[in-house]
Tab-separated table of C-alpha atoms and ligand atoms in Angstrom:
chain	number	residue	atom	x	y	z
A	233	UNK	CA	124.624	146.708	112.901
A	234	UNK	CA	120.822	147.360	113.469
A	235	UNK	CA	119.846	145.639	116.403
A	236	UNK	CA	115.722	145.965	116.010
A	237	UNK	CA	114.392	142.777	117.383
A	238	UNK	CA	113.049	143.436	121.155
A	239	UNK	CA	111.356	146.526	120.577
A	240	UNK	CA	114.040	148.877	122.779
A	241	UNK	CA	114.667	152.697	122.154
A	242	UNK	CA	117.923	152.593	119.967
A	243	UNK	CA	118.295	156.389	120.812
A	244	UNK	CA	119.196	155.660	124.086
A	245	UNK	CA	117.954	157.383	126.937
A	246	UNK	CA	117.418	160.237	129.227
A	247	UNK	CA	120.623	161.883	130.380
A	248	UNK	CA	118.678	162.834	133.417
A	249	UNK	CA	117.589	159.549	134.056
A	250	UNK	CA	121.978	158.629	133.886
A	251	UNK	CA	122.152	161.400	136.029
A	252	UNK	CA	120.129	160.396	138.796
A	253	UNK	CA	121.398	156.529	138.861
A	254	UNK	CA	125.157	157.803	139.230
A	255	UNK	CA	123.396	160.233	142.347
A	256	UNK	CA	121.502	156.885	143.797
A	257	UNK	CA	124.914	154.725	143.727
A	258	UNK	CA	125.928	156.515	146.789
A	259	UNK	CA	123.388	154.770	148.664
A	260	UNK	CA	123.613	151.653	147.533
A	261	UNK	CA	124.589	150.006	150.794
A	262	UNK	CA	121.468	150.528	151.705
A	263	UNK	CA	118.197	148.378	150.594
A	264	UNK	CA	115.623	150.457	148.468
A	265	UNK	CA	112.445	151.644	149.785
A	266	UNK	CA	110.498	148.483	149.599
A	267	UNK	CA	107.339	150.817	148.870
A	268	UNK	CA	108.945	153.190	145.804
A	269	UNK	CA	107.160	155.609	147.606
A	270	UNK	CA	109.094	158.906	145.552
A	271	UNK	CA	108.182	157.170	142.001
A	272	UNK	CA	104.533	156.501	143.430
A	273	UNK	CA	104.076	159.970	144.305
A	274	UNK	CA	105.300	161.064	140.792
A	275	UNK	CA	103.218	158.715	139.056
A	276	UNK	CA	100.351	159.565	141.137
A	277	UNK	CA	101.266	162.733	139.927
A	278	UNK	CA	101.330	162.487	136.516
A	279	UNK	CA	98.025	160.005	136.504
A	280	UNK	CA	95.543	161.689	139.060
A	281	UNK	CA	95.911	158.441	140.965
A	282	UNK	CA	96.880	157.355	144.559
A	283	UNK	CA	99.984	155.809	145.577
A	284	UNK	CA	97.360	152.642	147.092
A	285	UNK	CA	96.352	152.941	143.422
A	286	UNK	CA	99.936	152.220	142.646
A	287	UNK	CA	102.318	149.093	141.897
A	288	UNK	CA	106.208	149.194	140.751
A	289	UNK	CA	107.690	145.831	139.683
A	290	UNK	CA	111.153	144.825	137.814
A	291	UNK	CA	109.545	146.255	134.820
A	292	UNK	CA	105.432	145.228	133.423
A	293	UNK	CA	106.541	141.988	133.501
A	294	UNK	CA	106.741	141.343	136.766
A	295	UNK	CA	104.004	143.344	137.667
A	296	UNK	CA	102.131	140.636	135.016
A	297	UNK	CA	104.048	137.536	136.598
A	298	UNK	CA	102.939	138.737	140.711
A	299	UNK	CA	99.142	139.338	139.050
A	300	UNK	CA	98.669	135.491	138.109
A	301	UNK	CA	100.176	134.019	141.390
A	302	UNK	CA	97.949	137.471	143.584
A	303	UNK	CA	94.854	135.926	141.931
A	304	UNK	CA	94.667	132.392	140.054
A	305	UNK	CA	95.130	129.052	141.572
A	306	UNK	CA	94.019	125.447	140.795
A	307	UNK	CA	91.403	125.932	138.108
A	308	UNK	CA	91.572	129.154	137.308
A	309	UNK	CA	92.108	130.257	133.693
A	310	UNK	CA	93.704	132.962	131.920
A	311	UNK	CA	91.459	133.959	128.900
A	312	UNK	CA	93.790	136.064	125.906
A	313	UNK	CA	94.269	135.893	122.296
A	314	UNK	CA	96.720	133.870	119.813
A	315	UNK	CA	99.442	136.162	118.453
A	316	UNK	CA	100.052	138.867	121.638
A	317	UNK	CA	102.958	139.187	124.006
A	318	UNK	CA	104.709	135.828	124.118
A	319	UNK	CA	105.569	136.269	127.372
A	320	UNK	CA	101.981	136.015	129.259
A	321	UNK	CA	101.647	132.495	127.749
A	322	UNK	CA	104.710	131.072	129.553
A	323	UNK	CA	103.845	133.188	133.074
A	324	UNK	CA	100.869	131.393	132.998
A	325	UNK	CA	102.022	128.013	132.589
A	326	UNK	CA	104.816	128.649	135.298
A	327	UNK	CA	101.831	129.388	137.516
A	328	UNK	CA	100.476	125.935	136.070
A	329	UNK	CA	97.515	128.077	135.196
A	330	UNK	CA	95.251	127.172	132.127
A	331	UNK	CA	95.776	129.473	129.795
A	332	UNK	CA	92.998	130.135	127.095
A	333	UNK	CA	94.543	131.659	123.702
A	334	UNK	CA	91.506	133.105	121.104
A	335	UNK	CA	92.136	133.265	117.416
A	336	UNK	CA	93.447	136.745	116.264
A	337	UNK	CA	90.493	138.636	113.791
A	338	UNK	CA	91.176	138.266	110.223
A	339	UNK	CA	93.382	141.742	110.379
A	340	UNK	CA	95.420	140.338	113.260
A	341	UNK	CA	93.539	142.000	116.423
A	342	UNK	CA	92.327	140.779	119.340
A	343	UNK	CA	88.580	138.772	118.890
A	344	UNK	CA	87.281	140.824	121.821
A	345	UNK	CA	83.529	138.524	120.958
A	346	UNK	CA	85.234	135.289	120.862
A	347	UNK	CA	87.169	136.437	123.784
A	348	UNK	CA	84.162	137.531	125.646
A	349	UNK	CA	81.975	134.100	124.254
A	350	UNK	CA	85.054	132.122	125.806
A	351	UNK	CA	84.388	133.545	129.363
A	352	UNK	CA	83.429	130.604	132.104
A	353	UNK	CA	83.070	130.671	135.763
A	354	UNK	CA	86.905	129.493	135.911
A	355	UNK	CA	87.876	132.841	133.862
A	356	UNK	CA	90.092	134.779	136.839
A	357	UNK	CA	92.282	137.487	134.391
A	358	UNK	CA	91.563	138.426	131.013
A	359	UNK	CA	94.988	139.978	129.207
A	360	UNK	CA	94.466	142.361	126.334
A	361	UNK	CA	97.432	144.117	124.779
A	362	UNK	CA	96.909	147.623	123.401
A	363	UNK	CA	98.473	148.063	121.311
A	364	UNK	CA	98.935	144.450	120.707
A	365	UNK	CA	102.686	143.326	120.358
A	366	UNK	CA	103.751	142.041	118.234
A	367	UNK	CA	100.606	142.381	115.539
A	368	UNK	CA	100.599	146.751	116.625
A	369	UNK	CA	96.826	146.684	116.211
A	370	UNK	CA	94.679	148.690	118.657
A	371	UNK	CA	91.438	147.916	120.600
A	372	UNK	CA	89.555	150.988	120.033
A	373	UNK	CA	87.907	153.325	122.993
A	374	UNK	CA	84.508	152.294	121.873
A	375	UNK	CA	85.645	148.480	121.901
A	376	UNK	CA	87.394	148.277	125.113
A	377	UNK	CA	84.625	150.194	126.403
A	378	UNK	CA	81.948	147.967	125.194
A	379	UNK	CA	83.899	144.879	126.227
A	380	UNK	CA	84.292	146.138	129.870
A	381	UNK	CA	80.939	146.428	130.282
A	382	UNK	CA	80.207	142.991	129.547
A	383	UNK	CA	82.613	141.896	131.977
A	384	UNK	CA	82.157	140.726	135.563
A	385	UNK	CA	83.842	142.140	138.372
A	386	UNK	CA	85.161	139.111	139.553
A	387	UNK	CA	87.320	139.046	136.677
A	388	UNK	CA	90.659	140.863	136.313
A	389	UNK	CA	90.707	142.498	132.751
A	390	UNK	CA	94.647	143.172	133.097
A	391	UNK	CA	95.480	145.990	129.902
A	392	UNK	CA	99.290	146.172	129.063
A	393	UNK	CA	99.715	149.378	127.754
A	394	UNK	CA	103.154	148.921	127.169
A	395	UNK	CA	103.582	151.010	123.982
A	396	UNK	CA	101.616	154.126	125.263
A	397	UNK	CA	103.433	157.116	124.665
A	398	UNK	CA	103.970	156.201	121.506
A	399	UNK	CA	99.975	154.691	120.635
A	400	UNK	CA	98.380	158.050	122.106
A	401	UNK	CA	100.775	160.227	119.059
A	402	UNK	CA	99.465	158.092	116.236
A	403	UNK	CA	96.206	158.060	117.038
A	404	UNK	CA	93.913	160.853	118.759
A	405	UNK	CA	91.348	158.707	120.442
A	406	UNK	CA	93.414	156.041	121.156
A	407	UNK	CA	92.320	154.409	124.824
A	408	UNK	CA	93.847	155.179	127.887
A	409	UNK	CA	92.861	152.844	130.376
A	410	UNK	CA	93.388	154.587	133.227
A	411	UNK	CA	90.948	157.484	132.130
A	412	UNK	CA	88.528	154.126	132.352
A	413	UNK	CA	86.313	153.903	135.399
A	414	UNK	CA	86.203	150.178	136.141
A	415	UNK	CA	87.374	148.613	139.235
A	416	UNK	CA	88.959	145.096	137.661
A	417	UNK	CA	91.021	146.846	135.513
A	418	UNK	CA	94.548	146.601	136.012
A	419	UNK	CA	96.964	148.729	133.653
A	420	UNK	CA	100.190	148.174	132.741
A	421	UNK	CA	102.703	150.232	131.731
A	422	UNK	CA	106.633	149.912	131.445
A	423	UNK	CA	109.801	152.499	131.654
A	424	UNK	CA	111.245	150.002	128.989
A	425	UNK	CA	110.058	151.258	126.035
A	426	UNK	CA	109.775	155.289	124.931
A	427	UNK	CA	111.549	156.100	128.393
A	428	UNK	CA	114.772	153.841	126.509
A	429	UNK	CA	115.619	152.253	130.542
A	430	UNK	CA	114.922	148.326	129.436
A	431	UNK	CA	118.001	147.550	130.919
A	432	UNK	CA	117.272	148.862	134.243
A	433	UNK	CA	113.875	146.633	134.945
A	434	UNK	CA	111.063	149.369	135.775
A	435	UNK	CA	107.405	148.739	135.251
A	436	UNK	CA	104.228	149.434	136.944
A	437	UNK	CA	100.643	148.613	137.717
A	438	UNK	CA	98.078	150.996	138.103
A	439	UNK	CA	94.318	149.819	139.251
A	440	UNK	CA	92.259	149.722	142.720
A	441	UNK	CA	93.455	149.420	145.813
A	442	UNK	CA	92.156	146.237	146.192
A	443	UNK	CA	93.845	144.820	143.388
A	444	UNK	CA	97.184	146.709	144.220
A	445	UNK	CA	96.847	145.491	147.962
A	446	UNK	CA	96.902	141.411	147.085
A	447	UNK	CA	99.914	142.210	144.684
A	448	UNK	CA	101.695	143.701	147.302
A	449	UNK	CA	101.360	140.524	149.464
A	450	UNK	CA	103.240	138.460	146.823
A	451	UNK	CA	105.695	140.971	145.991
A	452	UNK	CA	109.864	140.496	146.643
A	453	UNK	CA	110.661	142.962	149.240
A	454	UNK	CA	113.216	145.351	148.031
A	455	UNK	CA	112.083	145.199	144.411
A	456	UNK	CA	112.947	147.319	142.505
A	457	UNK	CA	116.612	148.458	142.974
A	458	UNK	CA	117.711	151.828	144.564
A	459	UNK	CA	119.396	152.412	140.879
A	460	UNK	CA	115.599	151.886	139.089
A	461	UNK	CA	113.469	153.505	141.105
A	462	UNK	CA	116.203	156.631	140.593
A	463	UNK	CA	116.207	156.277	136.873
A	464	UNK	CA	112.561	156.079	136.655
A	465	UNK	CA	112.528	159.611	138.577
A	466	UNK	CA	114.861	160.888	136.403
A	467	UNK	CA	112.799	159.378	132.998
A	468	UNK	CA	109.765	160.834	134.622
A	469	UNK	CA	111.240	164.386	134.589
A	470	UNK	CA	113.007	163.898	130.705
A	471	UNK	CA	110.215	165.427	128.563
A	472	UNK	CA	112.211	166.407	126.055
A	473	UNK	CA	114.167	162.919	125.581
A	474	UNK	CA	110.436	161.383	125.887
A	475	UNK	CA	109.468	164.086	123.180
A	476	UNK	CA	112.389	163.497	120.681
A	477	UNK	CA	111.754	159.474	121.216
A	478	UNK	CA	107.928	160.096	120.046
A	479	UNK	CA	109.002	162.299	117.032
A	480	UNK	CA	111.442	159.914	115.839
A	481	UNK	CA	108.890	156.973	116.293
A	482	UNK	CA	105.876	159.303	114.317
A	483	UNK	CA	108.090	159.830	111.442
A	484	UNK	CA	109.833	156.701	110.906
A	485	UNK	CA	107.264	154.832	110.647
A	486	UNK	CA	106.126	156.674	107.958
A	487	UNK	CA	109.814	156.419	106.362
A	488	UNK	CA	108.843	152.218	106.701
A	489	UNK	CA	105.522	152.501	105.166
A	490	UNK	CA	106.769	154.293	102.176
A	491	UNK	CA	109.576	151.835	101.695
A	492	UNK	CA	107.531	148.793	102.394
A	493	UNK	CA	105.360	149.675	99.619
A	494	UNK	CA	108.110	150.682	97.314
A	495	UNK	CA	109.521	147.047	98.068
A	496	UNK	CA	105.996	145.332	98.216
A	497	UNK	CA	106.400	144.173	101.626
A	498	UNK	CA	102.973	143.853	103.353
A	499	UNK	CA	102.853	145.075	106.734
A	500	UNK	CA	99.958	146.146	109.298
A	501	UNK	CA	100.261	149.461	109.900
A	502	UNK	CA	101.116	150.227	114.009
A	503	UNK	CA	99.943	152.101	117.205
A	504	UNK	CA	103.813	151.295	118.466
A	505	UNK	CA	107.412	151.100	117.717
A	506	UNK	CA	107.396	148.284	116.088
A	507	UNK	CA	106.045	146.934	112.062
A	508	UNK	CA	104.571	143.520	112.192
A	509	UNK	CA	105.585	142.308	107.875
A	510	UNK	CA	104.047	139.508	106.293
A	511	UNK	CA	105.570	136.635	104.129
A	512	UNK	CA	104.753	133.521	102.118
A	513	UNK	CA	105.214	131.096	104.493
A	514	UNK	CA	107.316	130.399	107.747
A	515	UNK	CA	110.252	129.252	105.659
A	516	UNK	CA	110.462	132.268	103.980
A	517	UNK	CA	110.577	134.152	106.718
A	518	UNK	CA	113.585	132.158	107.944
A	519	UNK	CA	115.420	132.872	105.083
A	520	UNK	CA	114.829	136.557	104.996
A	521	UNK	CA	115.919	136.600	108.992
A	522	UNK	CA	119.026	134.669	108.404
A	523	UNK	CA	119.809	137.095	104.864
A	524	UNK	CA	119.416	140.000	106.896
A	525	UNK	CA	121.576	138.620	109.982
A	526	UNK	CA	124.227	138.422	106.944
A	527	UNK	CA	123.949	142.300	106.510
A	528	UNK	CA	124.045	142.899	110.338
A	529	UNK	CA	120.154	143.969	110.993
A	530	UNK	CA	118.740	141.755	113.718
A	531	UNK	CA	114.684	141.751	113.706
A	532	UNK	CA	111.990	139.388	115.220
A	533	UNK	CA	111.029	136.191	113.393
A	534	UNK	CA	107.109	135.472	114.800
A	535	UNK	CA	105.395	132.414	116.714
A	536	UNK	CA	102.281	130.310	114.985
A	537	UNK	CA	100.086	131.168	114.355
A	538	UNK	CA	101.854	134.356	112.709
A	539	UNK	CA	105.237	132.382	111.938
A	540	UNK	CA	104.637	134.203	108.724
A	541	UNK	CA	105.611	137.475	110.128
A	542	UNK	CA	108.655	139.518	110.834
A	543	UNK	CA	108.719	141.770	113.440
A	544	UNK	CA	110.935	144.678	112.685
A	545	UNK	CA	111.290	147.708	115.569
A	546	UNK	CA	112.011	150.770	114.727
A	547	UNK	CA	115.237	152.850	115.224
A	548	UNK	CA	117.277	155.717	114.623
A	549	UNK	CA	116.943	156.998	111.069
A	550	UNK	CA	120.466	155.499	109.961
A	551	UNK	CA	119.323	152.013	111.455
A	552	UNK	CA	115.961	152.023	109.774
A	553	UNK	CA	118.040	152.611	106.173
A	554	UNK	CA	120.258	150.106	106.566
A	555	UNK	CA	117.399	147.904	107.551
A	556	UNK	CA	115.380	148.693	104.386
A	557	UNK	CA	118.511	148.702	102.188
A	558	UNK	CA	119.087	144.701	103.569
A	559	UNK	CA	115.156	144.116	102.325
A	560	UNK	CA	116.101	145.738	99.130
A	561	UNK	CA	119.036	144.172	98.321
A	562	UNK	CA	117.825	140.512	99.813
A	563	UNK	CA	114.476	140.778	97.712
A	564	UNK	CA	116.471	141.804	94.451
B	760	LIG	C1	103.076	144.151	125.396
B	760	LIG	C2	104.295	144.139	126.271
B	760	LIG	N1	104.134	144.133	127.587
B	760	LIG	C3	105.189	144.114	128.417
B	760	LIG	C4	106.471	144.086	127.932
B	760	LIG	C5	107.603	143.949	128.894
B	760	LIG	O1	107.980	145.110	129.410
B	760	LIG	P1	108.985	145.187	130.636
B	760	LIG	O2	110.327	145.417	130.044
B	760	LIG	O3	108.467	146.332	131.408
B	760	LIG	O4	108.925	143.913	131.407
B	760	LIG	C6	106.702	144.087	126.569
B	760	LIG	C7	108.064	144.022	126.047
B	760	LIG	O5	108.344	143.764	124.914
B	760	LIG	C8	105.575	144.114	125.708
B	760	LIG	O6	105.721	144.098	124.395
């Protein structure tokens, strides 16, 4: 079985991380600090930032969802593109916010002129992904940096940086939007992905005070749990687990790539741990996702208007073989 459909880190995850959540059970009686204040510090640590700077959710997610209901109401709109994070479409629409979706560029990245052209005086948040699941294209330094200056300050230019760890090892430059010195932006980041703790629900916002302030006032008290806030300590401290994750990402793609072209599967080459593949049509993607359910590799099927895609994650060598070997055998 190769279960590479939600993006997770099939290695697993840090032993420390295990370590500390068995440690945290003993207190579980008790409610968590309702401020994270240990995994604040240690992020402020690790960031240059301040813990004021600092917000810790169920995972990015819910950092995202408290965001729309912080800031938009009534007509508000949130301004994004087609073909990103599934996800941000529906919080919106739970909010019973407008939500504004641009057309992806020709190579499947995110129109940051049509995005900026679409701006009104309704415009409250403006979501970028980068790297952009599930496409894996990147919004360059230069382009994020030219976009944010463009931007008004009443507007909340919220940049889920979900995939970092592993964007900043394929690509030198690659933006980190917390190095950026704007105050309406509002980074996300998530322990779900290269830190392997998905299960556990640990994300975070970093951005200015002012922003981090009116999230805090929608926030669920004791969010997150005693055992997630310990994991994420223990994640924190796992360099080498974080290290081996990022090695095996780096060269596995590459192991994909040189299949993929063996095969003649078109694919967009990614800033994460993910491949977005492209296919005929939507139908043929449907039958390659139910062939390769057959030989026991699960993998992402896409939305219009790229319901021509597959997304396929990648694993552990041994699940990436048996992945390509189910291509192989399903395209011979
Ligand atoms: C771009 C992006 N943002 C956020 C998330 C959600 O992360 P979390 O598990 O922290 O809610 C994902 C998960 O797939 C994602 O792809």
């Amino acid at each position: 079985m190769a279960i590479l459909w939600n993006n997770e880190n099939t290695l697993g995850y840090s032993p420390k991380s295990k370590q500390m959540v068995i440690e945290a059970y003993e207190s579980v009686n008790y409610y968590p600090d309702s401020m994270s204040r240990d995994l604040k510090q240690a992020l402020g640590e690790k960031y240059g930032k301040k813990e004021q700077e600092i917000f810790i959710g169920n995972g990015s997610e819910s950092v995202l969802m408290y965001t729309i209901r912080a800031v938009c109401s009534g007509e508000d709109e949130f301004l994004t593109s087609e073909g990103s994070f599934i996800i941000v479409y529906n919080w919106a629409r739970i909010n019973n916010i407008r939500c504004v979706a641009m057309p992806l560029t020709e190579n499947y990245g995110f129109d940051l002129e049509t995005i900026k052209s679409r701006i009104n005086r309704n415009t409250k948040i403006i979501y970028l992904a980068n790297c952009n699941n599930p496409t894996g294209t990147m919004i360059t330094r230069k382009e994020l940096d030219s976009f944010m200056r463009h931007i008004p300050d009443y507007i909340l230019v919220v940049v889920d940086e979900a995939y970092y760890e592993y964007s900043e090892a394929l690509h030198p430059n690659f933006p980190n939007s917390l190095e950026m010195d704007y105050p309406n932006i509002l980074t996300l980041r998530t322990f779900s992905k290269a830190y392997g703790i998905a299960g556990i629900r640990l994300g975070f916002g970093i951005g200015h005070k002012k922003i981090i302030e009116s999230l805090n006032k929608v926030k669920i008290t004791f969010e997150p749990t005693v055992m997630a806030q310990a994991a994420g300590m223990g994640a924190l401290n796992d360099t080498e687990f974080l290290k081996k994750t990022i090695n095996n990402n780096t060269q596995q793609l590459k192991y994909f790539y040189k299949e993929f072209d063996r095969l003649g599967i078109k694919y967009i080459p990614s800033y994460a741990n993910f491949i977005m593949t492209m296919w005929k049509d939507k139908e043929e993607v449907m039958k390659m996702f139910e062939a390769l359910i057959q030989r026991g590799v699960l993998v992402r099927p896409l939305y219009d208007p790229i319901s021509h895609c597959i997304r396929i994650t990648v694993g552990k060598p041994e699940e990436n073989q048996h992945c390509v070997e189910a291509l192989g055998s399903i395209l011979s």
